[in-house]
GROMACS .gro file of C-alpha atoms in nm:
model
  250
    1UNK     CA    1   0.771   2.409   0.775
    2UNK     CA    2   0.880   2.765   0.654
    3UNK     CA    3   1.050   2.783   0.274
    4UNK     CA    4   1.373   2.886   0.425
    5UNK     CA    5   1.423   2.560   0.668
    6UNK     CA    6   1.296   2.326   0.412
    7UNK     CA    7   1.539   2.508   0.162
    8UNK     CA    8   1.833   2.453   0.469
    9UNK     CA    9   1.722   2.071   0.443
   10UNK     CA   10   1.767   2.032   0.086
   11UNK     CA   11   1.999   1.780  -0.092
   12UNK     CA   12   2.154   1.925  -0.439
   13UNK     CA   13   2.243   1.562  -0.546
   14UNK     CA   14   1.910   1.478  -0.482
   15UNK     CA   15   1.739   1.792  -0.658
   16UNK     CA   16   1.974   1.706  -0.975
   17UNK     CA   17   1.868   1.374  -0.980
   18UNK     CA   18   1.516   1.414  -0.989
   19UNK     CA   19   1.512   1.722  -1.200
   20UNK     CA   20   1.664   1.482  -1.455
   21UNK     CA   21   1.401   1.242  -1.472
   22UNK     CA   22   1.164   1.490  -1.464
   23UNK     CA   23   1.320   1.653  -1.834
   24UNK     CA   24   1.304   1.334  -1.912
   25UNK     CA   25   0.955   1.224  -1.828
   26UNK     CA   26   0.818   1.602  -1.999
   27UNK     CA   27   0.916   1.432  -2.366
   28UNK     CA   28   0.815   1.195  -2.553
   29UNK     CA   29   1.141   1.165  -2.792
   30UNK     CA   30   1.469   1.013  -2.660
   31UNK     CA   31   1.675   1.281  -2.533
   32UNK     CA   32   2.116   1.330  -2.561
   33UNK     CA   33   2.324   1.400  -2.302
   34UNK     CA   34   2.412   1.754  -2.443
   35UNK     CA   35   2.093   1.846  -2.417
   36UNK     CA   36   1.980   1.706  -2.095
   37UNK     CA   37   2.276   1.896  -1.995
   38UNK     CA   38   2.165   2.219  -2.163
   39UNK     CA   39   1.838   2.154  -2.033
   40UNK     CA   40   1.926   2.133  -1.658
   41UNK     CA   41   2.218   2.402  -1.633
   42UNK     CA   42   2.458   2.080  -1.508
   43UNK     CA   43   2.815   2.020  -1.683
   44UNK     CA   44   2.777   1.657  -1.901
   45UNK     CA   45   3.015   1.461  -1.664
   46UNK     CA   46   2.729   1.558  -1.401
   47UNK     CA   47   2.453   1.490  -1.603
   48UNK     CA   48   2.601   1.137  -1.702
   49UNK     CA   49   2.703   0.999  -1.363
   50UNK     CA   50   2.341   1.044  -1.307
   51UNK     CA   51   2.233   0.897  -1.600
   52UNK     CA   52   2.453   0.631  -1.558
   53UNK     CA   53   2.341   0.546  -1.203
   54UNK     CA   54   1.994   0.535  -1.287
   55UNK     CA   55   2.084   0.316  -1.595
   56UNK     CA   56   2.179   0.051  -1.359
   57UNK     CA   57   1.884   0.077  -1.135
   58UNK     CA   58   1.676   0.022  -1.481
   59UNK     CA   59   1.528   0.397  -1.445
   60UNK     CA   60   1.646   0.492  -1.731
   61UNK     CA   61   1.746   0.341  -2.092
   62UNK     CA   62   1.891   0.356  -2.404
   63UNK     CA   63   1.775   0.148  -2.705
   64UNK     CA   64   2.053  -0.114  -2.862
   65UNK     CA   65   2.286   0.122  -3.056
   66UNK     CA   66   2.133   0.432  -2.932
   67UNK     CA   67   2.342   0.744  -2.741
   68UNK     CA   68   2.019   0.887  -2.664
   69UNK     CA   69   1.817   0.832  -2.301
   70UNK     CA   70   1.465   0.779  -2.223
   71UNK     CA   71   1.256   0.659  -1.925
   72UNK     CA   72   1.303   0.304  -1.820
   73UNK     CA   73   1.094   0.009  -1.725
   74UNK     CA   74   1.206   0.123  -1.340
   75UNK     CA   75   1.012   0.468  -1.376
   76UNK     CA   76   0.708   0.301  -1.517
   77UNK     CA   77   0.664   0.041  -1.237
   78UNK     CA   78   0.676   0.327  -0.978
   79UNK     CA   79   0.455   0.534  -1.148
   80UNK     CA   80   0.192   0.197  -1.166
   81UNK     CA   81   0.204   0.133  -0.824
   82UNK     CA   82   0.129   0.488  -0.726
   83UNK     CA   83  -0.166   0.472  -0.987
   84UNK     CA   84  -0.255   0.168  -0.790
   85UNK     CA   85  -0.216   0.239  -0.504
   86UNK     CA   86  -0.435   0.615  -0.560
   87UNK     CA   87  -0.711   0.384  -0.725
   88UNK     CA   88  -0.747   0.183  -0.361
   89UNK     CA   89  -0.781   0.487  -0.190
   90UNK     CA   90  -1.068   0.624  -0.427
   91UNK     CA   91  -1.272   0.353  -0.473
   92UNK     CA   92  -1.236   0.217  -0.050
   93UNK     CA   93  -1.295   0.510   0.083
   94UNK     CA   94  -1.640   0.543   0.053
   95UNK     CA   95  -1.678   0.169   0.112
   96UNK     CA   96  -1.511   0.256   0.436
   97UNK     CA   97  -1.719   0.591   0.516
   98UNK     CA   98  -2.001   0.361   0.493
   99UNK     CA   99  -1.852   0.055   0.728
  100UNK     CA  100  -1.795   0.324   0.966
  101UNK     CA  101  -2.184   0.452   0.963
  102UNK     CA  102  -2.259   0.129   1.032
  103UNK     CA  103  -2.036  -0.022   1.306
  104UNK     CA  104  -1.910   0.309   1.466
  105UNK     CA  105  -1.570   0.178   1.506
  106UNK     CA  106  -1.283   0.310   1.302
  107UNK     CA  107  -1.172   0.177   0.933
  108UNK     CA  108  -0.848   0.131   0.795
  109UNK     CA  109  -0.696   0.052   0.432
  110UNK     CA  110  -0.404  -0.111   0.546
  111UNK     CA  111  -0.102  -0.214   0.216
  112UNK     CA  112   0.163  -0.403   0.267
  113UNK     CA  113   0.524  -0.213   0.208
  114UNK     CA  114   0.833  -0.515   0.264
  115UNK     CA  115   0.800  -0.661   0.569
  116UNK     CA  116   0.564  -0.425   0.709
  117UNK     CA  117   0.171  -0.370   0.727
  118UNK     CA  118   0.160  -0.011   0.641
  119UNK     CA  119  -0.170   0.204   0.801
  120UNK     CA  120  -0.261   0.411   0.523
  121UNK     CA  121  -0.561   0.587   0.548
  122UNK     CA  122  -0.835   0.574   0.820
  123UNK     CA  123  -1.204   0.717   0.845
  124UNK     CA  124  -1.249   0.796   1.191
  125UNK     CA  125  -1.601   0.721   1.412
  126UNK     CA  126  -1.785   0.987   1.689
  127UNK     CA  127  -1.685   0.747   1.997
  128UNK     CA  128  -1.503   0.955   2.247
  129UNK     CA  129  -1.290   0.680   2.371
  130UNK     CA  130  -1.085   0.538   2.089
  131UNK     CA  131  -0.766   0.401   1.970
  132UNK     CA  132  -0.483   0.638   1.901
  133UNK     CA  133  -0.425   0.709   1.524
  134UNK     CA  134  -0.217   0.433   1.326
  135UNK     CA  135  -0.222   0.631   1.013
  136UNK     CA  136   0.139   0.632   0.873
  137UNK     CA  137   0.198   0.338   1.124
  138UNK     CA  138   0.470   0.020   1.044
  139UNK     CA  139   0.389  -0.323   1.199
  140UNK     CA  140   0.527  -0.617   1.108
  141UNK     CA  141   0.341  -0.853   0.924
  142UNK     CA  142   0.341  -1.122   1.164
  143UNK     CA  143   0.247  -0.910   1.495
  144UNK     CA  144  -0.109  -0.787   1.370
  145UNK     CA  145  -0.405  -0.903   1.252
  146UNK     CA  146  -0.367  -0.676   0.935
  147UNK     CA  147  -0.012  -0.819   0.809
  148UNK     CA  148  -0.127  -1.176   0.853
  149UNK     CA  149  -0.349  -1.153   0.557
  150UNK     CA  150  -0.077  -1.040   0.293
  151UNK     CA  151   0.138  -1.384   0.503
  152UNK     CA  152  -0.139  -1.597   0.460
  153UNK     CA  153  -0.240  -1.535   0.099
  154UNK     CA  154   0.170  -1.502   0.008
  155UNK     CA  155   0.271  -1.856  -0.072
  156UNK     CA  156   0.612  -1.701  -0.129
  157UNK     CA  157   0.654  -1.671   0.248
  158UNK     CA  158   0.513  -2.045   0.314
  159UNK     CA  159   0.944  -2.144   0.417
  160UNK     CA  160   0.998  -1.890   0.566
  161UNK     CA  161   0.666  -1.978   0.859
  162UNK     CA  162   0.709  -2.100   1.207
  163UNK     CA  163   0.516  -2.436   1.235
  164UNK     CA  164   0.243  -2.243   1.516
  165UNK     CA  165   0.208  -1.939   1.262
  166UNK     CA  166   0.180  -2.167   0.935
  167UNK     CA  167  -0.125  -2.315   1.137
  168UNK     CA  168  -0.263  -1.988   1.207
  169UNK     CA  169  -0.212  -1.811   0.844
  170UNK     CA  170  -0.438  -2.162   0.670
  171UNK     CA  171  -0.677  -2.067   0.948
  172UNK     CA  172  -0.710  -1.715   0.818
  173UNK     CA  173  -0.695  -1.781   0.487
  174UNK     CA  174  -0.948  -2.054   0.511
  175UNK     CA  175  -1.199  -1.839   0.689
  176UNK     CA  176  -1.140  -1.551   0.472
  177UNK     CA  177  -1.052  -1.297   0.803
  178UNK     CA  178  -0.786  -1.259   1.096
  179UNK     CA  179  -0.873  -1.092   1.434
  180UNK     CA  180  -0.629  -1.015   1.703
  181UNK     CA  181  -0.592  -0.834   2.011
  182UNK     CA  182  -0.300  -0.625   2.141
  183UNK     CA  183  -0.178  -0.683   1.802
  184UNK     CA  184  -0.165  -0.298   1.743
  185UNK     CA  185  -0.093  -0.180   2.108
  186UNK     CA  186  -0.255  -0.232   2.464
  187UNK     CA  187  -0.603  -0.237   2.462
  188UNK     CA  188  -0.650  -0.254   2.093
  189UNK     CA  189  -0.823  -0.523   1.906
  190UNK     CA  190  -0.835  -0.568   1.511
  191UNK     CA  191  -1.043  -0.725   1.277
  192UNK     CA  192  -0.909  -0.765   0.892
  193UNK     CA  193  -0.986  -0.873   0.567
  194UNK     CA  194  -0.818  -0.902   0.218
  195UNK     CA  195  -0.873  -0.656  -0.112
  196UNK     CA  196  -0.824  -0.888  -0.396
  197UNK     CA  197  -0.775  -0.755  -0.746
  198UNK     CA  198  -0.871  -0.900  -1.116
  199UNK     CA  199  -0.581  -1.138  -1.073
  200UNK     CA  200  -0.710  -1.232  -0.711
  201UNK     CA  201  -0.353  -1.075  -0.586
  202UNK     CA  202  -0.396  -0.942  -0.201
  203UNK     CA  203  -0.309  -0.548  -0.263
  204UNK     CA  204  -0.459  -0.433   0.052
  205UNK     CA  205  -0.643  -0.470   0.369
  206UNK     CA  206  -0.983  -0.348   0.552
  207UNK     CA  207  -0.917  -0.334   0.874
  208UNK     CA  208  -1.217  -0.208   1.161
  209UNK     CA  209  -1.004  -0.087   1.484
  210UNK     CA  210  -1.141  -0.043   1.851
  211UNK     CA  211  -1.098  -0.049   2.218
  212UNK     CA  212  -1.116  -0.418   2.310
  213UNK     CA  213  -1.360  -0.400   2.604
  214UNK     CA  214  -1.539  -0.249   2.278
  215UNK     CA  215  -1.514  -0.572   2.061
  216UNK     CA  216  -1.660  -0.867   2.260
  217UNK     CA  217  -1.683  -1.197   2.029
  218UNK     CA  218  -2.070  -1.184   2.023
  219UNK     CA  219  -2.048  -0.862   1.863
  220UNK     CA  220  -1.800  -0.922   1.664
  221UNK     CA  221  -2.000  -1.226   1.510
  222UNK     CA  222  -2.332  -1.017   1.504
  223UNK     CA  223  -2.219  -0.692   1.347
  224UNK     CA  224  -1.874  -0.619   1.303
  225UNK     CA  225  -1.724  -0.902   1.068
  226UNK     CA  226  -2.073  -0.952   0.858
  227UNK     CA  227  -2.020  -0.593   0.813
  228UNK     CA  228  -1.628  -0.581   0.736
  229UNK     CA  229  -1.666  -0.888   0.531
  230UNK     CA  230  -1.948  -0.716   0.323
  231UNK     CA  231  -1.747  -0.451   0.271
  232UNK     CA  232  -1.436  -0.602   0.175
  233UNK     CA  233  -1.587  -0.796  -0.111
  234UNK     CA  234  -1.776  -0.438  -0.233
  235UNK     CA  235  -1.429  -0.292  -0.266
  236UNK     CA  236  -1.246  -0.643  -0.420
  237UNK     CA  237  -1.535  -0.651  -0.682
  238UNK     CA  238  -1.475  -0.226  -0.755
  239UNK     CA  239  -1.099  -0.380  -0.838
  240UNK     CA  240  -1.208  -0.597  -1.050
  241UNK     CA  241  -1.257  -0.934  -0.835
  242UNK     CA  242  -1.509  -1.146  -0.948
  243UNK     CA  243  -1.455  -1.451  -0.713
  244UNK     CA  244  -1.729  -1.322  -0.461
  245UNK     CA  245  -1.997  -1.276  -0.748
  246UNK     CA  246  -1.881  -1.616  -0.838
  247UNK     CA  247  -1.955  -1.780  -0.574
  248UNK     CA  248  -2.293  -1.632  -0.501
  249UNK     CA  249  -2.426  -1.763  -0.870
  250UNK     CA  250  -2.357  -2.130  -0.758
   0.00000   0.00000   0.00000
């Protein structure tokens, strides 16, 4: 997009607002509303209706009998997450450049964002007939293979569960995999498996993604989820999972 139409699109409340916690994220010190103000060019009662908004949303703080702002607990979380989230990407992708070698079907690294299975990255295969990109694709949770991971290790969502898909989610869960067809579009079948972290917390999915004529159950059984699963337990133990090496000592 040329500078001058993404200019045309830009929001000045927007701008302001994140130009603000920017100043504020470049010091270490608490900093006063004159000179935030100073700092940004903005009159105070600008300046404080911002800081005040982002006060509420826990963005920003002041310490007990301070005037003076800093970043607040709101920032921090956001900026953990993305941390996160950029340490999944690094240490699956070559896990998943690997799978791929192997298996010649596409791999994705699938998170989970609210009620949706979010398709985050993908390594592609060299098979001419293929399943179109999901990369930056929502599903919900409960319509593909991917999303009924994060349901069935989430005992938060155990009320919420039809009867027929509580049955299904203890199935995955209990074989450590999900597999569906048309789950991600006509002619598309899915195998996934979970990421677990240090604190065994799902915070993302491997997913392999072909053609179903492609993905017959023998094979599936032969190659493709020996392969996934192998995979998926590479990356859990690279975040710090240690229930697979567990279970191999005993």
């Amino acid at each position: 997009m040329p500078a001058r139409e993404k200019e045309s699109y830009s929001i000045r409340s927007v701008d302001n607002a994140l130009a603000l916690l920017e100043a504020l994220s470049e010091e270490d010190e608490e900093l006063s509303l004159s000179r935030l103000s100073e700092r940004m060019g903005l009159n105070k009662a600008s300046v404080f209706r911002l800081l005040a908004t982002f006060e509420r949303r826990g963005y920003v703080e002041r310490r007990q009998g301070s005037r003076d702002y800093q970043l607040g607990p709101s920032a921090y979380e956001i900026g953990q997450k993305l941390l996160s989230r950029m340490g999944l990407l690094r240490k699956a992708r070559p896990i998943m450049e690997k799978l791929v070698r192997e298996c010649d079907e596409a791999a994705y690294l699938v998170v989970r964002r609210n009620g949706d299975a979010l398709f985050l990255d993908m390594v592609d295969n060299i098979q001419q007939v293929k399943v179109v990109s999901l990369v930056g694709r929502r599903l919900p949770l409960d319509s593909c293979a991917a999303g009924k991971i994060f349901l069935a290790y989430d005992d938060s969502d155990e009320g919420m569960q039809e009867q027929v898909l509580k049955e299904e989610l203890e199935g995955i869960r209990r074989q450590g995999h999900a597999g569906d067809c048309h789950g991600i579009g006509e002619g598309g079948a899915c195998l996934a498996v979970p990421l677990l972290d240090a604190a065994a917390d799902v915070v993302g999915v491997l997913a392999l993604v072909g053609p179903e004529f492609r993905m017959p159950q023998e094979r599936i059984e032969s190659q493709l989820l020996p392969a996934l699963k192998t995979a998926g337990e590479v990356i859990s133990s690279k975040l710090g999972y240690l229930g697979y090496s567990l279970q191999k000592t005993h």
